[in-house]
CSV table of C-alpha atoms in Angstrom, one decimal:
chain,number,residue,atom,x,y,z
O,1,MET,CA,-9.9,27.9,7.8
O,2,THR,CA,-12.3,25.1,6.9
O,3,THR,CA,-11.5,21.9,5.2
O,4,LEU,CA,-14.2,20.5,2.8
O,5,VAL,CA,-14.5,16.7,2.7
O,6,LEU,CA,-16.4,15.6,-0.4
O,7,GLY,CA,-18.0,12.2,0.2
O,8,GLY,CA,-18.0,12.8,3.9
O,9,THR,CA,-20.2,9.8,4.6
O,10,GLY,CA,-18.1,7.4,2.6
O,11,LYS,CA,-15.5,4.9,3.7
O,12,THR,CA,-12.5,7.3,3.7
O,13,GLY,CA,-14.5,10.6,4.0
O,14,ARG,CA,-16.0,9.9,7.3
O,15,ARG,CA,-12.7,8.7,8.7
O,16,VAL,CA,-11.0,12.0,7.5
O,17,ILE,CA,-13.8,14.0,9.1
O,18,ASP,CA,-13.3,12.2,12.4
O,19,ARG,CA,-9.6,12.8,12.4
O,20,LEU,CA,-9.9,16.5,11.5
O,21,THR,CA,-12.5,17.0,14.2
O,22,ALA,CA,-10.3,15.3,16.8
O,23,LEU,CA,-7.5,17.7,15.8
O,24,GLY,CA,-9.8,20.6,16.4
O,25,ARG,CA,-9.9,21.6,12.7
O,26,PRO,CA,-13.0,23.2,11.2
O,27,VAL,CA,-14.5,20.7,8.7
O,28,ARG,CA,-17.4,20.7,6.3
O,29,ASN,CA,-19.1,17.5,5.1
O,30,GLY,CA,-19.7,17.6,1.4
O,31,SER,CA,-22.5,15.2,0.8
O,32,ARG,CA,-26.1,15.2,-0.3
O,33,SER,CA,-27.4,14.8,3.2
O,34,ALA,CA,-25.4,17.7,4.6
O,35,THR,CA,-26.3,21.4,4.8
O,36,PRO,CA,-25.3,23.0,2.5
O,37,SER,CA,-25.6,19.9,0.4
O,38,PHE,CA,-23.2,18.7,-2.3
O,39,ASP,CA,-24.0,16.5,-5.3
O,40,TRP,CA,-21.6,15.7,-8.1
O,41,THR,CA,-24.6,15.5,-10.5
O,42,ASP,CA,-25.8,19.0,-9.6
O,43,ARG,CA,-23.2,21.7,-10.2
O,44,GLY,CA,-25.5,24.3,-8.7
O,45,THR,CA,-24.6,22.8,-5.3
O,46,TRP,CA,-20.8,23.2,-5.7
O,47,ALA,CA,-20.3,26.9,-4.9
O,48,ASP,CA,-22.0,27.0,-1.5
O,49,VAL,CA,-19.9,24.3,0.0
O,50,LEU,CA,-16.7,26.0,-1.2
O,51,ARG,CA,-17.3,29.3,0.7
O,52,GLY,CA,-14.7,30.0,3.3
O,53,VAL,CA,-12.8,26.8,2.5
O,54,GLU,CA,-9.0,26.6,2.5
O,55,SER,CA,-8.4,22.9,1.7
O,56,VAL,CA,-10.5,20.2,0.0
O,57,TYR,CA,-10.4,16.4,0.0
O,58,VAL,CA,-11.9,15.2,-3.3
O,59,THR,CA,-13.5,11.8,-3.6
O,60,TYR,CA,-15.6,11.3,-6.8
O,61,TYR,CA,-18.8,9.3,-6.9
O,62,PRO,CA,-19.3,6.8,-8.2
O,63,ASP,CA,-15.7,6.4,-9.4
O,64,LEU,CA,-13.2,8.4,-11.4
O,65,ALA,CA,-13.3,5.6,-14.0
O,66,VAL,CA,-16.8,6.6,-15.2
O,67,PRO,CA,-17.4,8.9,-18.2
O,68,GLY,CA,-17.7,12.6,-17.4
O,69,SER,CA,-15.5,12.4,-14.3
O,70,VAL,CA,-12.6,14.3,-15.8
O,71,ASP,CA,-14.8,17.2,-16.9
O,72,ASP,CA,-16.4,17.3,-13.4
O,73,ILE,CA,-13.0,17.3,-11.7
O,74,GLU,CA,-11.8,20.1,-14.0
O,75,THR,CA,-14.8,22.3,-13.4
O,76,PHE,CA,-14.8,21.7,-9.7
O,77,THR,CA,-11.1,22.4,-9.4
O,78,ALA,CA,-11.4,25.6,-11.3
O,79,LEU,CA,-14.3,26.7,-9.1
O,80,ALA,CA,-12.3,25.8,-6.0
O,81,THR,CA,-9.3,27.9,-7.2
O,82,LYS,CA,-11.7,30.8,-8.0
O,83,ASN,CA,-13.1,30.6,-4.4
O,84,GLY,CA,-9.7,30.8,-2.7
O,85,VAL,CA,-8.9,27.2,-2.0
O,86,ARG,CA,-5.2,26.7,-1.4
O,87,ARG,CA,-4.7,22.9,-1.0
O,88,ILE,CA,-6.4,19.9,-2.7
O,89,VAL,CA,-6.0,16.2,-2.0
O,90,LEU,CA,-7.5,13.8,-4.6
O,91,LEU,CA,-8.4,10.2,-4.0
O,92,SER,CA,-7.5,8.1,-7.1
O,93,GLY,CA,-7.2,4.5,-8.2
O,94,ARG,CA,-4.1,2.6,-9.3
O,95,ASN,CA,-3.6,2.2,-13.0
O,96,GLU,CA,-6.9,3.6,-14.1
O,97,PRO,CA,-6.4,5.8,-17.2
O,98,GLN,CA,-9.5,7.9,-16.5
O,99,ALA,CA,-8.4,8.5,-12.9
O,100,GLU,CA,-4.9,9.5,-14.1
O,101,ALA,CA,-6.5,12.1,-16.4
O,102,SER,CA,-8.2,13.6,-13.3
O,103,GLU,CA,-4.9,13.5,-11.5
O,104,ARG,CA,-3.4,15.6,-14.2
O,105,VAL,CA,-6.1,18.2,-13.8
O,106,VAL,CA,-5.3,18.8,-10.1
O,107,GLN,CA,-1.6,18.6,-10.8
O,108,GLY,CA,-1.9,21.4,-13.3
O,109,SER,CA,-4.3,23.5,-11.2
O,110,GLY,CA,-1.7,25.8,-9.5
O,111,LEU,CA,-3.0,24.6,-6.1
O,112,GLU,CA,-0.9,22.8,-3.5
O,113,TRP,CA,-2.0,19.3,-4.6
O,114,THR,CA,-1.5,15.8,-3.3
O,115,VAL,CA,-2.7,12.6,-5.1
O,116,VAL,CA,-3.5,9.6,-3.0
O,117,ARG,CA,-3.7,6.6,-5.5
O,118,CYS,CA,-5.1,3.5,-3.8
O,119,ALA,CA,-5.4,-0.2,-4.2
O,120,TRP,CA,-8.7,-2.1,-3.5
O,121,PHE,CA,-10.1,-1.1,0.0
O,122,MET,CA,-10.1,-3.8,2.7
O,123,GLN,CA,-13.4,-2.2,3.9
O,124,ASN,CA,-15.1,-3.2,0.6
O,125,PHE,CA,-15.5,-6.6,2.4
O,126,SER,CA,-16.8,-5.1,5.7
O,127,GLU,CA,-18.6,-1.9,4.8
O,128,GLY,CA,-19.3,-2.0,1.0
O,129,TYR,CA,-21.2,-4.1,-1.4
O,130,LEU,CA,-19.4,-7.3,-0.5
O,131,ARG,CA,-20.4,-7.2,3.2
O,132,ASP,CA,-23.6,-9.3,2.8
O,133,ALA,CA,-21.8,-11.7,0.5
O,134,VAL,CA,-19.1,-12.3,3.1
O,135,LEU,CA,-21.6,-12.8,5.9
O,136,ASP,CA,-23.6,-15.2,3.7
O,137,GLY,CA,-20.4,-17.1,3.1
O,138,VAL,CA,-19.7,-16.7,-0.7
O,139,ILE,CA,-17.8,-14.0,-2.5
O,140,ALA,CA,-18.6,-14.3,-6.2
O,141,LEU,CA,-16.5,-12.0,-8.3
O,142,PRO,CA,-15.1,-11.9,-11.9
O,143,ALA,CA,-11.6,-11.7,-10.5
O,144,GLY,CA,-10.1,-15.2,-11.4
O,145,ASP,CA,-7.0,-15.8,-9.4
O,146,VAL,CA,-5.7,-12.2,-9.6
O,147,ALA,CA,-3.8,-11.0,-6.5
O,148,GLU,CA,-4.4,-7.5,-4.9
O,149,PRO,CA,-2.5,-5.7,-2.2
O,150,PHE,CA,-5.7,-4.6,-0.3
O,151,VAL,CA,-5.3,-1.3,1.5
O,152,ASP,CA,-6.9,-0.2,4.8
O,153,ALA,CA,-9.2,2.8,4.7
O,154,ASP,CA,-7.7,3.9,8.0
O,155,ASP,CA,-4.3,4.1,6.4
O,156,ILE,CA,-5.8,6.2,3.5
O,157,ALA,CA,-7.4,8.6,6.0
O,158,ASP,CA,-4.2,9.0,7.9
O,159,VAL,CA,-2.3,9.9,4.7
O,160,VAL,CA,-5.1,12.3,3.6
O,161,VAL,CA,-5.2,14.1,6.9
O,162,ALA,CA,-1.4,14.5,6.9
O,163,ALA,CA,-1.6,16.0,3.4
O,164,LEU,CA,-4.4,18.3,4.4
O,165,THR,CA,-2.8,19.6,7.6
O,166,GLN,CA,1.0,19.3,7.3
O,167,ASP,CA,3.6,20.8,5.1
O,168,GLY,CA,5.8,18.6,3.0
O,169,HIS,CA,3.1,16.7,1.1
O,170,ALA,CA,2.4,19.2,-1.7
O,171,GLY,CA,3.3,18.0,-5.1
O,172,ARG,CA,3.5,14.4,-4.0
O,173,LEU,CA,1.7,11.3,-5.5
O,174,TYR,CA,1.4,8.6,-2.9
O,175,GLU,CA,0.5,5.1,-4.2
O,176,LEU,CA,-1.0,3.2,-1.3
O,177,SER,CA,-1.4,-0.5,-0.8
O,178,GLY,CA,-1.2,-3.1,1.9
O,179,PRO,CA,2.0,-4.9,2.7
O,180,ARG,CA,1.3,-8.1,0.8
O,181,LEU,CA,-0.5,-9.6,-2.2
O,182,LEU,CA,-3.6,-11.7,-1.6
O,183,THR,CA,-5.9,-13.4,-4.1
O,184,PHE,CA,-9.6,-13.3,-3.3
O,185,ALA,CA,-9.3,-16.9,-2.2
O,186,ASP,CA,-6.6,-15.9,0.2
O,187,ALA,CA,-8.8,-13.0,1.5
O,188,ALA,CA,-11.7,-15.5,2.0
O,189,ALA,CA,-9.4,-17.8,4.0
O,190,ASP,CA,-8.3,-14.9,6.2
O,191,LEU,CA,-11.9,-13.9,6.7
O,192,THR,CA,-12.9,-17.4,7.6
O,193,ALA,CA,-10.3,-17.6,10.3
O,194,ALA,CA,-11.0,-14.2,11.7
O,195,LEU,CA,-14.8,-14.2,11.6
O,196,GLY,CA,-15.3,-17.7,12.8
O,197,ARG,CA,-17.6,-18.6,9.9
O,198,PRO,CA,-16.9,-20.1,6.5
O,199,VAL,CA,-16.2,-17.7,3.7
O,200,THR,CA,-15.6,-19.0,0.2
O,201,TYR,CA,-14.4,-17.2,-3.0
O,202,LEU,CA,-16.3,-18.2,-6.1
O,203,PRO,CA,-14.8,-17.0,-9.4
O,204,VAL,CA,-17.5,-16.1,-11.9
O,205,THR,CA,-17.8,-14.6,-15.3
O,206,ALA,CA,-18.8,-10.9,-15.8
O,207,ALA,CA,-22.2,-12.0,-17.1
O,208,GLU,CA,-22.7,-14.3,-14.1
O,209,PHE,CA,-21.7,-11.5,-11.7
O,210,ALA,CA,-24.1,-9.1,-13.4
O,211,ALA,CA,-27.0,-11.5,-13.3
O,212,GLY,CA,-26.4,-12.2,-9.6
O,213,ALA,CA,-26.1,-8.5,-8.7
O,214,ILE,CA,-29.2,-7.5,-10.6
O,215,GLU,CA,-31.1,-10.3,-8.9
O,216,GLN,CA,-30.1,-8.9,-5.5
O,217,GLY,CA,-31.5,-5.5,-6.5
O,218,VAL,CA,-28.3,-3.6,-7.6
O,219,PRO,CA,-29.3,-1.1,-10.4
O,220,GLU,CA,-28.2,-2.2,-13.9
O,221,ASP,CA,-26.1,1.0,-14.5
O,222,GLU,CA,-24.2,0.4,-11.2
O,223,VAL,CA,-23.6,-3.3,-12.2
O,224,ALA,CA,-22.3,-2.1,-15.6
O,225,MET,CA,-20.0,0.4,-13.9
O,226,LEU,CA,-18.7,-2.3,-11.5
O,227,ASN,CA,-18.1,-4.8,-14.3
O,228,GLY,CA,-16.2,-2.2,-16.3
O,229,LEU,CA,-14.1,-1.3,-13.3
O,230,PHE,CA,-13.4,-5.0,-12.5
O,231,ALA,CA,-12.3,-5.6,-16.1
O,232,GLU,CA,-9.9,-2.6,-15.9
O,233,VAL,CA,-8.3,-3.1,-12.5
O,234,LEU,CA,-8.5,-6.9,-11.9
O,235,ASP,CA,-6.6,-8.0,-14.9
O,236,GLY,CA,-3.3,-8.4,-13.1
O,237,ARG,CA,-2.0,-4.8,-13.6
O,238,ASN,CA,-2.3,-4.1,-9.9
O,239,ALA,CA,-0.6,-7.2,-8.6
O,240,TYR,CA,2.2,-5.5,-6.9
O,241,VAL,CA,2.9,-3.8,-3.5
O,242,SER,CA,3.6,-0.1,-3.2
O,243,ASP,CA,5.0,1.8,-0.3
O,244,GLY,CA,3.1,5.1,-0.2
O,245,VAL,CA,1.9,4.7,3.4
O,246,ARG,CA,5.5,4.5,4.6
O,247,GLU,CA,6.5,7.4,2.3
O,248,ALA,CA,3.8,9.6,3.7
O,249,LEU,CA,3.7,8.6,7.3
O,250,GLY,CA,7.0,6.9,8.1
O,251,ARG,CA,5.3,3.6,9.2
O,252,PRO,CA,4.3,0.4,7.5
O,253,ALA,CA,0.9,-0.2,6.0
O,254,ARG,CA,-1.6,-2.3,7.9
O,255,ASP,CA,-2.0,-5.9,7.0
O,256,PHE,CA,-5.3,-7.6,6.0
O,257,THR,CA,-5.3,-10.1,8.9
O,258,PRO,CA,-5.6,-7.5,11.7
O,259,PHE,CA,-8.3,-5.7,9.8
O,260,ALA,CA,-10.3,-9.0,9.5
O,261,VAL,CA,-9.7,-9.8,13.2
O,262,GLU,CA,-10.9,-6.4,14.3
O,263,TRP,CA,-14.0,-6.6,12.1
O,264,GLY,CA,-14.7,-10.1,13.5
O,265,LYS,CA,-14.8,-8.7,17.0
O,266,THR,CA,-17.7,-6.5,16.1
O,267,LEU,CA,-19.9,-9.2,14.7
O,268,PRO,CA,-22.3,-11.5,16.6
O,269,SER,CA,-21.2,-15.2,16.8
O,270,ALA,CA,-22.1,-17.1,13.7
């Protein structure tokens, strides 16, 4: 039976699709660019992607922390159950009350559920909105000196695929992080060494971050969402390491330095 991957073009979604394909598993990309298309803002697209689907990996765009996410997750989960889905894996964030409300929805769905609750992705530096900032040499964020146990998206994908394809993960909540805490200044230092170009962390206020992002063309509503998310998760509440990767896979989580070194190998010389 087919596995539906919502957000199949995203950081974790495309990695999950690649792994399922390599295993010979039928997989459907749930994104606006796919056929049939899927859009969280258009509920009329939801039923088509669920036809013939046995398991679903749920990533919510733009983030489970935004208003309306819980209602969307509740409606989608009910529709998935009605359409015969048996197994659901939800990507969630650590210590986000709104995300935890969505977790409770899937936990109470009657499906074989797994929650994958994650720290800040390492790939936010290399594939996300911070990539250009890193390559320009200055990471300006309203994060102060807060430490974060950055997690590798490849580790997340490995855990998700295990939960989708293997027994023993139903009813489990895995909290994933990397193996050590780093401040953003620490991350900048690692990136400097790995990329062979200077990268500096510049702590800024939320207002300064918003002004800079808008100047670079980021839509105001997205800036507001990011600032709200930063205020919620970068206040020190996540400054601890969790062992979900080992619990799910029996191996340690990947460290930030090898991630940075591997990314550096793909870049032209500075």
